[in-house]
């Protein structure tokens, strides 16, 4: 297995640790196929609930590997179930959707779809889960239980997991109710690393659209109007005071205005102004207080302008806090440490990004472990870190320049999913699951 990246970049991680189970033995022979799959997915990004091409490829590969496959869940969701004797039910989840972003990476395999890009690495997630599902099926002699490979639509808009559940994912028996849910996300830190965060690891997110209503008129006679641009602009400035003056310093809160639209002409005061913003919180009480404050400020600005109508607020999407189960995290991290070495499994601070994978665990009454997979060229990352320029030099998720290195990101992601699944499944006749547990206990 080479650390060289097929897009021309080179890793600096040295030789990876040998896999401790026979399940991973064929991985080297699968690398070329996984790279080709990843590049194909990257070239053909699809937005939420439009992932028909991606879903078809996932279904095709799962079927070939021997999974019982259900397609069309909530439109484009795909689930593969592999029953392999008695034992726990383990669900591995990957999200499939891309973003409405125009790619600016310069990659030879850049998006061919105008205005669409896998700017958050969901193509990595799909590729890694398909690779892991294939190897786990081929190595089923070494584990016992039931494995679910779930390919979820529409994570980016916060409704994909909920849509799968509403479609009867568990209630209608489309898949058995899992005993544990595992998921990973590629992130802009050095490839070859796994990062974890106990407890609340990702923020709750509420995206809102607030419409301010005024009275339009000619720009030459503003005294005859009630200017919605002025009240909305005042609101945009004022809302940052919620974070600065109404939230305790230890309560992490982010309020970001991402869209402001009003009017079509320079000399016409419009009838309304529309602001879109997102709110990130880690505590339900803090979340409720911030949302209440935003509503209060919007109403107050409208009243201060003498508006005849109160502003209207519409919820665009909502994500819950993502909470890792400490016991599952500790157990799987033990498997990661044995496989990758202690220096490659690192603690990380809670992220203010958001996820909906936790809904899949909550609905099942199951624990969740959600970890981050390093995806950036290690040498570039180290240089940016040393220079204090991570924010400037390492594009984040959702950037038009977000471009994970292909290897070792893909192989590391496959290995991590397999290690996590084997840790939670029962040992099989091949004894590899038991060997993994005994080896980890001895190392501790």
One Martini backbone bead per residue (centre of mass of N, CA, C, O) as a GRO file, in nm:
protein
  444
    1UNK     BB    1   0.094   0.037   0.025
    2UNK     BB    2   0.058   0.366  -0.070
    3UNK     BB    3   0.109   0.719   0.010
    4UNK     BB    4   0.055   0.800  -0.265
    5UNK     BB    5  -0.096   1.040  -0.460
    6UNK     BB    6  -0.288   1.041  -0.760
    7UNK     BB    7  -0.274   1.379  -0.773
    8UNK     BB    8   0.059   1.423  -0.697
    9UNK     BB    9   0.075   1.374  -0.407
   10UNK     BB   10   0.270   1.335  -0.096
   11UNK     BB   11   0.325   1.152   0.161
   12UNK     BB   12   0.467   1.123   0.532
   13UNK     BB   13   0.394   0.834   0.702
   14UNK     BB   14   0.481   0.586   0.594
   15UNK     BB   15   0.431   0.278   0.707
   16UNK     BB   16   0.171   0.111   0.772
   17UNK     BB   17   0.005  -0.065   0.971
   18UNK     BB   18  -0.073  -0.372   1.018
   19UNK     BB   19  -0.328  -0.566   0.991
   20UNK     BB   20  -0.497  -0.771   1.248
   21UNK     BB   21  -0.675  -0.883   1.009
   22UNK     BB   22  -0.800  -1.077   0.748
   23UNK     BB   23  -1.001  -0.871   0.628
   24UNK     BB   24  -0.759  -0.666   0.523
   25UNK     BB   25  -0.575  -0.825   0.323
   26UNK     BB   26  -0.721  -0.733   0.030
   27UNK     BB   27  -0.682  -0.419   0.002
   28UNK     BB   28  -0.454  -0.377  -0.205
   29UNK     BB   29  -0.631  -0.503  -0.445
   30UNK     BB   30  -0.859  -0.252  -0.415
   31UNK     BB   31  -0.742   0.033  -0.462
   32UNK     BB   32  -0.786   0.098  -0.763
   33UNK     BB   33  -1.095   0.078  -0.751
   34UNK     BB   34  -1.141   0.297  -0.535
   35UNK     BB   35  -1.015   0.531  -0.688
   36UNK     BB   36  -1.203   0.517  -0.932
   37UNK     BB   37  -1.463   0.558  -0.776
   38UNK     BB   38  -1.399   0.830  -0.648
   39UNK     BB   39  -1.355   0.991  -0.912
   40UNK     BB   40  -1.635   0.941  -1.025
   41UNK     BB   41  -1.794   1.073  -0.796
   42UNK     BB   42  -1.656   1.352  -0.819
   43UNK     BB   43  -1.753   1.406  -1.119
   44UNK     BB   44  -2.069   1.318  -0.999
   45UNK     BB   45  -2.248   1.522  -0.847
   46UNK     BB   46  -2.519   1.519  -0.593
   47UNK     BB   47  -2.787   1.623  -0.458
   48UNK     BB   48  -3.025   1.616  -0.245
   49UNK     BB   49  -3.239   1.361  -0.357
   50UNK     BB   50  -3.033   1.311  -0.639
   51UNK     BB   51  -2.862   1.023  -0.586
   52UNK     BB   52  -2.894   0.804  -0.826
   53UNK     BB   53  -2.611   0.722  -0.922
   54UNK     BB   54  -2.486   0.656  -0.649
   55UNK     BB   55  -2.700   0.452  -0.556
   56UNK     BB   56  -2.663   0.247  -0.786
   57UNK     BB   57  -2.368   0.175  -0.718
   58UNK     BB   58  -2.415   0.080  -0.433
   59UNK     BB   59  -2.617  -0.145  -0.502
   60UNK     BB   60  -2.438  -0.306  -0.693
   61UNK     BB   61  -2.209  -0.372  -0.489
   62UNK     BB   62  -2.374  -0.502  -0.265
   63UNK     BB   63  -2.492  -0.730  -0.431
   64UNK     BB   64  -2.217  -0.856  -0.518
   65UNK     BB   65  -2.144  -0.907  -0.196
   66UNK     BB   66  -2.438  -1.025  -0.062
   67UNK     BB   67  -2.652  -0.825  -0.009
   68UNK     BB   68  -2.941  -0.700   0.119
   69UNK     BB   69  -3.127  -0.480  -0.091
   70UNK     BB   70  -3.241  -0.138  -0.047
   71UNK     BB   71  -3.423   0.094  -0.234
   72UNK     BB   72  -3.571   0.413  -0.226
   73UNK     BB   73  -3.520   0.553   0.040
   74UNK     BB   74  -3.644   0.849   0.035
   75UNK     BB   75  -3.563   0.786  -0.287
   76UNK     BB   76  -3.209   0.732  -0.242
   77UNK     BB   77  -3.180   0.526  -0.042
   78UNK     BB   78  -2.939   0.276   0.090
   79UNK     BB   79  -2.954  -0.078   0.192
   80UNK     BB   80  -2.734  -0.316   0.347
   81UNK     BB   81  -2.770  -0.666   0.441
   82UNK     BB   82  -2.568  -0.883   0.667
   83UNK     BB   83  -2.623  -1.205   0.764
   84UNK     BB   84  -2.393  -1.370   1.029
   85UNK     BB   85  -2.535  -1.461   1.263
   86UNK     BB   86  -2.485  -1.421   1.576
   87UNK     BB   87  -2.532  -1.088   1.705
   88UNK     BB   88  -2.474  -0.787   1.646
   89UNK     BB   89  -2.599  -0.471   1.523
   90UNK     BB   90  -2.429  -0.296   1.261
   91UNK     BB   91  -2.405   0.049   1.166
   92UNK     BB   92  -2.301   0.189   0.858
   93UNK     BB   93  -2.244   0.532   0.759
   94UNK     BB   94  -2.319   0.721   0.451
   95UNK     BB   95  -2.298   1.007   0.276
   96UNK     BB   96  -2.388   1.146  -0.070
   97UNK     BB   97  -2.401   1.449  -0.090
   98UNK     BB   98  -2.371   1.751  -0.235
   99UNK     BB   99  -2.290   2.082  -0.353
  100UNK     BB  100  -2.358   2.429  -0.450
  101UNK     BB  101  -2.052   2.418  -0.596
  102UNK     BB  102  -1.776   2.558  -0.755
  103UNK     BB  103  -1.503   2.423  -0.871
  104UNK     BB  104  -1.132   2.501  -0.755
  105UNK     BB  105  -0.886   2.267  -0.780
  106UNK     BB  106  -0.763   2.139  -1.062
  107UNK     BB  107  -0.849   1.864  -1.105
  108UNK     BB  108  -0.871   1.597  -1.322
  109UNK     BB  109  -1.148   1.504  -1.140
  110UNK     BB  110  -1.342   1.711  -1.164
  111UNK     BB  111  -1.626   1.845  -1.191
  112UNK     BB  112  -1.895   1.809  -1.452
  113UNK     BB  113  -2.096   1.986  -1.278
  114UNK     BB  114  -2.245   2.265  -1.273
  115UNK     BB  115  -2.252   2.387  -0.948
  116UNK     BB  116  -2.108   2.111  -0.851
  117UNK     BB  117  -1.982   1.956  -0.536
  118UNK     BB  118  -1.751   1.768  -0.335
  119UNK     BB  119  -1.699   1.978  -0.054
  120UNK     BB  120  -1.732   1.732   0.196
  121UNK     BB  121  -1.657   1.416   0.122
  122UNK     BB  122  -1.885   1.202   0.041
  123UNK     BB  123  -1.718   1.036  -0.161
  124UNK     BB  124  -1.540   0.914   0.054
  125UNK     BB  125  -1.758   0.772   0.222
  126UNK     BB  126  -1.867   0.585   0.004
  127UNK     BB  127  -1.605   0.441  -0.068
  128UNK     BB  128  -1.534   0.331   0.213
  129UNK     BB  129  -1.793   0.165   0.261
  130UNK     BB  130  -1.769  -0.016   0.013
  131UNK     BB  131  -1.497  -0.135   0.092
  132UNK     BB  132  -1.582  -0.247   0.369
  133UNK     BB  133  -1.823  -0.422   0.278
  134UNK     BB  134  -1.661  -0.610   0.098
  135UNK     BB  135  -1.454  -0.719   0.313
  136UNK     BB  136  -1.662  -0.819   0.521
  137UNK     BB  137  -1.790  -1.025   0.334
  138UNK     BB  138  -1.528  -1.186   0.263
  139UNK     BB  139  -1.472  -1.197   0.605
  140UNK     BB  140  -1.712  -1.360   0.762
  141UNK     BB  141  -1.543  -1.577   0.929
  142UNK     BB  142  -1.446  -1.328   1.146
  143UNK     BB  143  -1.763  -1.290   1.204
  144UNK     BB  144  -2.063  -1.199   1.404
  145UNK     BB  145  -2.379  -1.100   1.271
  146UNK     BB  146  -2.500  -0.771   1.173
  147UNK     BB  147  -2.478  -0.580   0.870
  148UNK     BB  148  -2.500  -0.225   0.795
  149UNK     BB  149  -2.522  -0.044   0.484
  150UNK     BB  150  -2.562   0.311   0.478
  151UNK     BB  151  -2.707   0.536   0.231
  152UNK     BB  152  -2.737   0.881   0.263
  153UNK     BB  153  -2.928   1.142   0.213
  154UNK     BB  154  -2.932   1.480   0.276
  155UNK     BB  155  -2.731   1.606   0.496
  156UNK     BB  156  -2.688   1.914   0.425
  157UNK     BB  157  -3.014   1.973   0.501
  158UNK     BB  158  -3.101   1.782   0.759
  159UNK     BB  159  -3.318   1.537   0.623
  160UNK     BB  160  -3.219   1.243   0.564
  161UNK     BB  161  -3.249   1.076   0.825
  162UNK     BB  162  -3.545   1.147   0.876
  163UNK     BB  163  -3.650   1.028   0.609
  164UNK     BB  164  -3.572   0.736   0.663
  165UNK     BB  165  -3.744   0.705   0.918
  166UNK     BB  166  -4.019   0.790   0.788
  167UNK     BB  167  -3.991   0.538   0.576
  168UNK     BB  168  -3.913   0.282   0.778
  169UNK     BB  169  -3.633   0.167   0.847
  170UNK     BB  170  -3.740   0.025   1.121
  171UNK     BB  171  -4.056  -0.004   1.137
  172UNK     BB  172  -4.054  -0.175   0.842
  173UNK     BB  173  -3.784  -0.351   0.818
  174UNK     BB  174  -3.552  -0.260   0.620
  175UNK     BB  175  -3.395  -0.276   0.890
  176UNK     BB  176  -3.243  -0.360   1.151
  177UNK     BB  177  -3.204  -0.276   1.465
  178UNK     BB  178  -2.952  -0.124   1.600
  179UNK     BB  179  -2.680  -0.137   1.848
  180UNK     BB  180  -2.497   0.040   1.649
  181UNK     BB  181  -2.342   0.355   1.540
  182UNK     BB  182  -2.127   0.427   1.257
  183UNK     BB  183  -1.910   0.714   1.173
  184UNK     BB  184  -1.758   0.934   0.921
  185UNK     BB  185  -1.530   1.229   0.857
  186UNK     BB  186  -1.381   1.425   0.651
  187UNK     BB  187  -1.084   1.631   0.714
  188UNK     BB  188  -0.856   1.925   0.743
  189UNK     BB  189  -0.630   1.699   0.809
  190UNK     BB  190  -0.406   1.471   0.839
  191UNK     BB  191  -0.337   1.212   0.676
  192UNK     BB  192  -0.355   0.921   0.899
  193UNK     BB  193  -0.579   1.033   1.089
  194UNK     BB  194  -0.760   1.016   1.400
  195UNK     BB  195  -1.044   1.186   1.531
  196UNK     BB  196  -1.175   1.272   1.861
  197UNK     BB  197  -1.491   1.321   2.060
  198UNK     BB  198  -1.639   1.343   2.336
  199UNK     BB  199  -1.956   1.347   2.332
  200UNK     BB  200  -2.000   1.654   2.226
  201UNK     BB  201  -1.891   1.696   1.877
  202UNK     BB  202  -2.150   1.843   1.753
  203UNK     BB  203  -2.360   2.077   1.655
  204UNK     BB  204  -2.625   2.246   1.667
  205UNK     BB  205  -2.859   2.343   1.394
  206UNK     BB  206  -3.004   2.661   1.278
  207UNK     BB  207  -3.187   2.755   0.993
  208UNK     BB  208  -3.283   3.087   0.894
  209UNK     BB  209  -3.570   3.288   0.780
  210UNK     BB  210  -3.599   3.647   0.762
  211UNK     BB  211  -3.879   3.866   0.719
  212UNK     BB  212  -3.893   4.203   0.628
  213UNK     BB  213  -4.145   4.456   0.658
  214UNK     BB  214  -4.244   4.721   0.448
  215UNK     BB  215  -4.245   5.039   0.264
  216UNK     BB  216  -4.242   5.128  -0.043
  217UNK     BB  217  -4.038   5.338  -0.276
  218UNK     BB  218  -3.887   5.615  -0.355
  219UNK     BB  219  -3.555   5.710  -0.317
  220UNK     BB  220  -3.631   6.032  -0.301
  221UNK     BB  221  -3.873   5.936  -0.066
  222UNK     BB  222  -3.816   5.801   0.234
  223UNK     BB  223  -4.049   5.932   0.414
  224UNK     BB  224  -4.273   5.728   0.265
  225UNK     BB  225  -4.121   5.499   0.412
  226UNK     BB  226  -4.033   5.156   0.515
  227UNK     BB  227  -3.718   5.031   0.568
  228UNK     BB  228  -3.606   4.702   0.544
  229UNK     BB  229  -3.299   4.735   0.521
  230UNK     BB  230  -3.245   4.882   0.784
  231UNK     BB  231  -3.363   4.668   0.978
  232UNK     BB  232  -3.190   4.428   0.876
  233UNK     BB  233  -2.910   4.556   0.922
  234UNK     BB  234  -2.946   4.596   1.225
  235UNK     BB  235  -2.983   4.299   1.288
  236UNK     BB  236  -2.710   4.191   1.188
  237UNK     BB  237  -2.547   4.350   1.400
  238UNK     BB  238  -2.701   4.272   1.670
  239UNK     BB  239  -2.672   3.952   1.689
  240UNK     BB  240  -2.373   3.949   1.801
  241UNK     BB  241  -2.461   4.028   2.095
  242UNK     BB  242  -2.556   3.755   2.186
  243UNK     BB  243  -2.272   3.630   2.208
  244UNK     BB  244  -2.126   3.871   2.369
  245UNK     BB  245  -2.390   3.930   2.602
  246UNK     BB  246  -2.584   3.638   2.640
  247UNK     BB  247  -2.327   3.446   2.658
  248UNK     BB  248  -2.133   3.238   2.793
  249UNK     BB  249  -1.807   3.165   2.735
  250UNK     BB  250  -1.849   2.839   2.773
  251UNK     BB  251  -2.072   2.881   2.552
  252UNK     BB  252  -2.094   2.761   2.245
  253UNK     BB  253  -2.146   3.013   1.986
  254UNK     BB  254  -2.291   3.054   1.651
  255UNK     BB  255  -2.351   3.345   1.436
  256UNK     BB  256  -2.454   3.338   1.085
  257UNK     BB  257  -2.466   3.542   0.803
  258UNK     BB  258  -2.535   3.434   0.451
  259UNK     BB  259  -2.800   3.618   0.373
  260UNK     BB  260  -2.893   3.914   0.165
  261UNK     BB  261  -3.217   4.032   0.047
  262UNK     BB  262  -3.288   4.336  -0.154
  263UNK     BB  263  -3.405   4.426  -0.415
  264UNK     BB  264  -3.348   4.570  -0.780
  265UNK     BB  265  -3.300   4.887  -0.723
  266UNK     BB  266  -3.141   5.190  -0.658
  267UNK     BB  267  -3.440   5.376  -0.657
  268UNK     BB  268  -3.577   5.140  -0.468
  269UNK     BB  269  -3.776   5.077  -0.205
  270UNK     BB  270  -3.861   4.800  -0.064
  271UNK     BB  271  -4.088   4.575   0.093
  272UNK     BB  272  -3.839   4.373   0.147
  273UNK     BB  273  -3.627   4.163   0.366
  274UNK     BB  274  -3.383   3.889   0.349
  275UNK     BB  275  -3.264   3.665   0.604
  276UNK     BB  276  -2.989   3.437   0.647
  277UNK     BB  277  -2.919   3.197   0.916
  278UNK     BB  278  -2.696   3.055   1.164
  279UNK     BB  279  -2.708   2.822   1.450
  280UNK     BB  280  -2.469   2.729   1.709
  281UNK     BB  281  -2.498   2.455   1.948
  282UNK     BB  282  -2.463   2.241   2.270
  283UNK     BB  283  -2.729   2.350   2.418
  284UNK     BB  284  -3.064   2.362   2.473
  285UNK     BB  285  -3.088   2.614   2.649
  286UNK     BB  286  -2.914   2.796   2.471
  287UNK     BB  287  -3.070   2.764   2.213
  288UNK     BB  288  -3.339   2.885   2.313
  289UNK     BB  289  -3.221   3.163   2.392
  290UNK     BB  290  -3.114   3.248   2.112
  291UNK     BB  291  -3.378   3.226   1.949
  292UNK     BB  292  -3.530   3.429   2.123
  293UNK     BB  293  -3.339   3.670   2.072
  294UNK     BB  294  -3.377   3.688   1.766
  295UNK     BB  295  -3.677   3.747   1.774
  296UNK     BB  296  -3.662   4.001   1.947
  297UNK     BB  297  -3.482   4.172   1.756
  298UNK     BB  298  -3.657   4.165   1.504
  299UNK     BB  299  -3.903   4.302   1.636
  300UNK     BB  300  -3.758   4.558   1.737
  301UNK     BB  301  -3.666   4.668   1.461
  302UNK     BB  302  -3.948   4.694   1.344
  303UNK     BB  303  -4.058   4.883   1.561
  304UNK     BB  304  -3.841   5.111   1.527
  305UNK     BB  305  -3.950   5.153   1.213
  306UNK     BB  306  -4.274   5.118   1.200
  307UNK     BB  307  -4.386   4.855   1.133
  308UNK     BB  308  -4.684   4.675   1.046
  309UNK     BB  309  -4.503   4.410   1.050
  310UNK     BB  310  -4.390   4.131   1.152
  311UNK     BB  311  -4.164   3.916   1.137
  312UNK     BB  312  -4.068   3.628   0.949
  313UNK     BB  313  -4.008   3.283   1.044
  314UNK     BB  314  -3.800   3.027   0.890
  315UNK     BB  315  -3.723   2.693   0.883
  316UNK     BB  316  -3.481   2.524   0.697
  317UNK     BB  317  -3.298   2.377   0.923
  318UNK     BB  318  -3.215   2.085   1.149
  319UNK     BB  319  -2.976   1.996   1.399
  320UNK     BB  320  -2.846   1.799   1.618
  321UNK     BB  321  -2.664   1.695   1.854
  322UNK     BB  322  -2.356   1.527   1.858
  323UNK     BB  323  -2.326   1.216   2.045
  324UNK     BB  324  -2.093   1.037   2.211
  325UNK     BB  325  -2.024   0.727   2.325
  326UNK     BB  326  -1.795   0.641   2.556
  327UNK     BB  327  -1.778   0.329   2.531
  328UNK     BB  328  -1.755   0.309   2.223
  329UNK     BB  329  -1.516   0.492   2.187
  330UNK     BB  330  -1.315   0.331   2.363
  331UNK     BB  331  -1.328   0.064   2.208
  332UNK     BB  332  -1.262   0.162   1.918
  333UNK     BB  333  -0.999   0.309   1.991
  334UNK     BB  334  -0.852   0.049   2.058
  335UNK     BB  335  -0.858  -0.056   1.767
  336UNK     BB  336  -0.713   0.183   1.641
  337UNK     BB  337  -0.450   0.163   1.805
  338UNK     BB  338  -0.369  -0.120   1.709
  339UNK     BB  339  -0.371  -0.050   1.399
  340UNK     BB  340  -0.221   0.258   1.395
  341UNK     BB  341  -0.152   0.381   1.656
  342UNK     BB  342  -0.139   0.620   1.898
  343UNK     BB  343  -0.035   0.869   1.712
  344UNK     BB  344  -0.316   0.840   1.515
  345UNK     BB  345  -0.494   0.896   1.784
  346UNK     BB  346  -0.683   1.194   1.837
  347UNK     BB  347  -0.777   1.456   2.004
  348UNK     BB  348  -1.073   1.675   1.984
  349UNK     BB  349  -1.260   1.932   1.933
  350UNK     BB  350  -1.544   2.057   1.907
  351UNK     BB  351  -1.766   2.104   1.643
  352UNK     BB  352  -1.962   2.353   1.463
  353UNK     BB  353  -2.059   2.153   1.308
  354UNK     BB  354  -2.305   1.934   1.146
  355UNK     BB  355  -2.539   1.651   1.211
  356UNK     BB  356  -2.766   1.345   1.147
  357UNK     BB  357  -2.667   1.061   1.257
  358UNK     BB  358  -2.791   1.062   1.549
  359UNK     BB  359  -3.083   0.984   1.467
  360UNK     BB  360  -3.024   0.681   1.408
  361UNK     BB  361  -2.957   0.619   1.707
  362UNK     BB  362  -3.196   0.736   1.867
  363UNK     BB  363  -3.422   0.566   1.724
  364UNK     BB  364  -3.271   0.289   1.836
  365UNK     BB  365  -3.126   0.318   2.115
  366UNK     BB  366  -2.824   0.383   2.027
  367UNK     BB  367  -2.506   0.408   1.998
  368UNK     BB  368  -2.252   0.658   1.915
  369UNK     BB  369  -1.981   0.682   1.662
  370UNK     BB  370  -1.799   0.986   1.564
  371UNK     BB  371  -1.545   1.043   1.331
  372UNK     BB  372  -1.231   1.165   1.209
  373UNK     BB  373  -1.078   1.200   0.882
  374UNK     BB  374  -0.797   1.242   0.743
  375UNK     BB  375  -0.731   1.447   0.412
  376UNK     BB  376  -0.452   1.585   0.417
  377UNK     BB  377  -0.161   1.676   0.329
  378UNK     BB  378   0.086   1.639   0.555
  379UNK     BB  379   0.295   1.852   0.460
  380UNK     BB  380   0.100   2.090   0.426
  381UNK     BB  381  -0.009   2.087   0.711
  382UNK     BB  382   0.258   2.124   0.865
  383UNK     BB  383   0.335   2.394   0.734
  384UNK     BB  384   0.081   2.553   0.822
  385UNK     BB  385   0.113   2.506   1.124
  386UNK     BB  386   0.400   2.633   1.158
  387UNK     BB  387   0.288   2.919   1.026
  388UNK     BB  388  -0.012   2.983   1.118
  389UNK     BB  389  -0.204   2.886   0.829
  390UNK     BB  390  -0.461   2.708   0.824
  391UNK     BB  391  -0.694   2.902   0.734
  392UNK     BB  392  -0.543   2.987   0.461
  393UNK     BB  393  -0.414   2.690   0.340
  394UNK     BB  394  -0.668   2.508   0.447
  395UNK     BB  395  -0.931   2.392   0.320
  396UNK     BB  396  -1.250   2.361   0.391
  397UNK     BB  397  -1.533   2.258   0.423
  398UNK     BB  398  -1.714   2.393   0.138
  399UNK     BB  399  -1.493   2.448  -0.037
  400UNK     BB  400  -1.382   2.491  -0.369
  401UNK     BB  401  -1.080   2.362  -0.257
  402UNK     BB  402  -1.168   2.086  -0.166
  403UNK     BB  403  -0.892   1.824  -0.150
  404UNK     BB  404  -0.843   1.528  -0.090
  405UNK     BB  405  -0.639   1.287  -0.053
  406UNK     BB  406  -0.654   0.976  -0.166
  407UNK     BB  407  -0.373   0.892  -0.039
  408UNK     BB  408  -0.466   0.744   0.266
  409UNK     BB  409  -0.770   0.806   0.300
  410UNK     BB  410  -0.919   0.555   0.191
  411UNK     BB  411  -0.771   0.331   0.351
  412UNK     BB  412  -0.825   0.448   0.630
  413UNK     BB  413  -1.136   0.442   0.610
  414UNK     BB  414  -1.165   0.139   0.574
  415UNK     BB  415  -1.014   0.051   0.829
  416UNK     BB  416  -1.191   0.197   1.036
  417UNK     BB  417  -1.461   0.059   0.976
  418UNK     BB  418  -1.361  -0.229   1.027
  419UNK     BB  419  -1.257  -0.195   1.314
  420UNK     BB  420  -1.528  -0.099   1.433
  421UNK     BB  421  -1.702  -0.340   1.353
  422UNK     BB  422  -1.531  -0.569   1.484
  423UNK     BB  423  -1.556  -0.459   1.774
  424UNK     BB  424  -1.887  -0.499   1.774
  425UNK     BB  425  -1.869  -0.766   1.683
  426UNK     BB  426  -1.855  -1.092   1.672
  427UNK     BB  427  -1.683  -1.358   1.673
  428UNK     BB  428  -1.566  -1.593   1.461
  429UNK     BB  429  -1.437  -1.885   1.343
  430UNK     BB  430  -1.156  -1.736   1.281
  431UNK     BB  431  -1.090  -1.540   1.551
  432UNK     BB  432  -1.029  -1.231   1.492
  433UNK     BB  433  -1.201  -1.081   1.698
  434UNK     BB  434  -1.058  -1.202   1.947
  435UNK     BB  435  -0.773  -1.112   1.872
  436UNK     BB  436  -0.829  -0.812   1.881
  437UNK     BB  437  -0.907  -0.798   2.180
  438UNK     BB  438  -0.653  -0.928   2.305
  439UNK     BB  439  -0.444  -0.733   2.183
  440UNK     BB  440  -0.559  -0.477   2.317
  441UNK     BB  441  -0.537  -0.569   2.610
  442UNK     BB  442  -0.229  -0.612   2.606
  443UNK     BB  443  -0.157  -0.315   2.524
  444UNK     BB  444  -0.293  -0.191   2.798
   0.00000   0.00000   0.00000
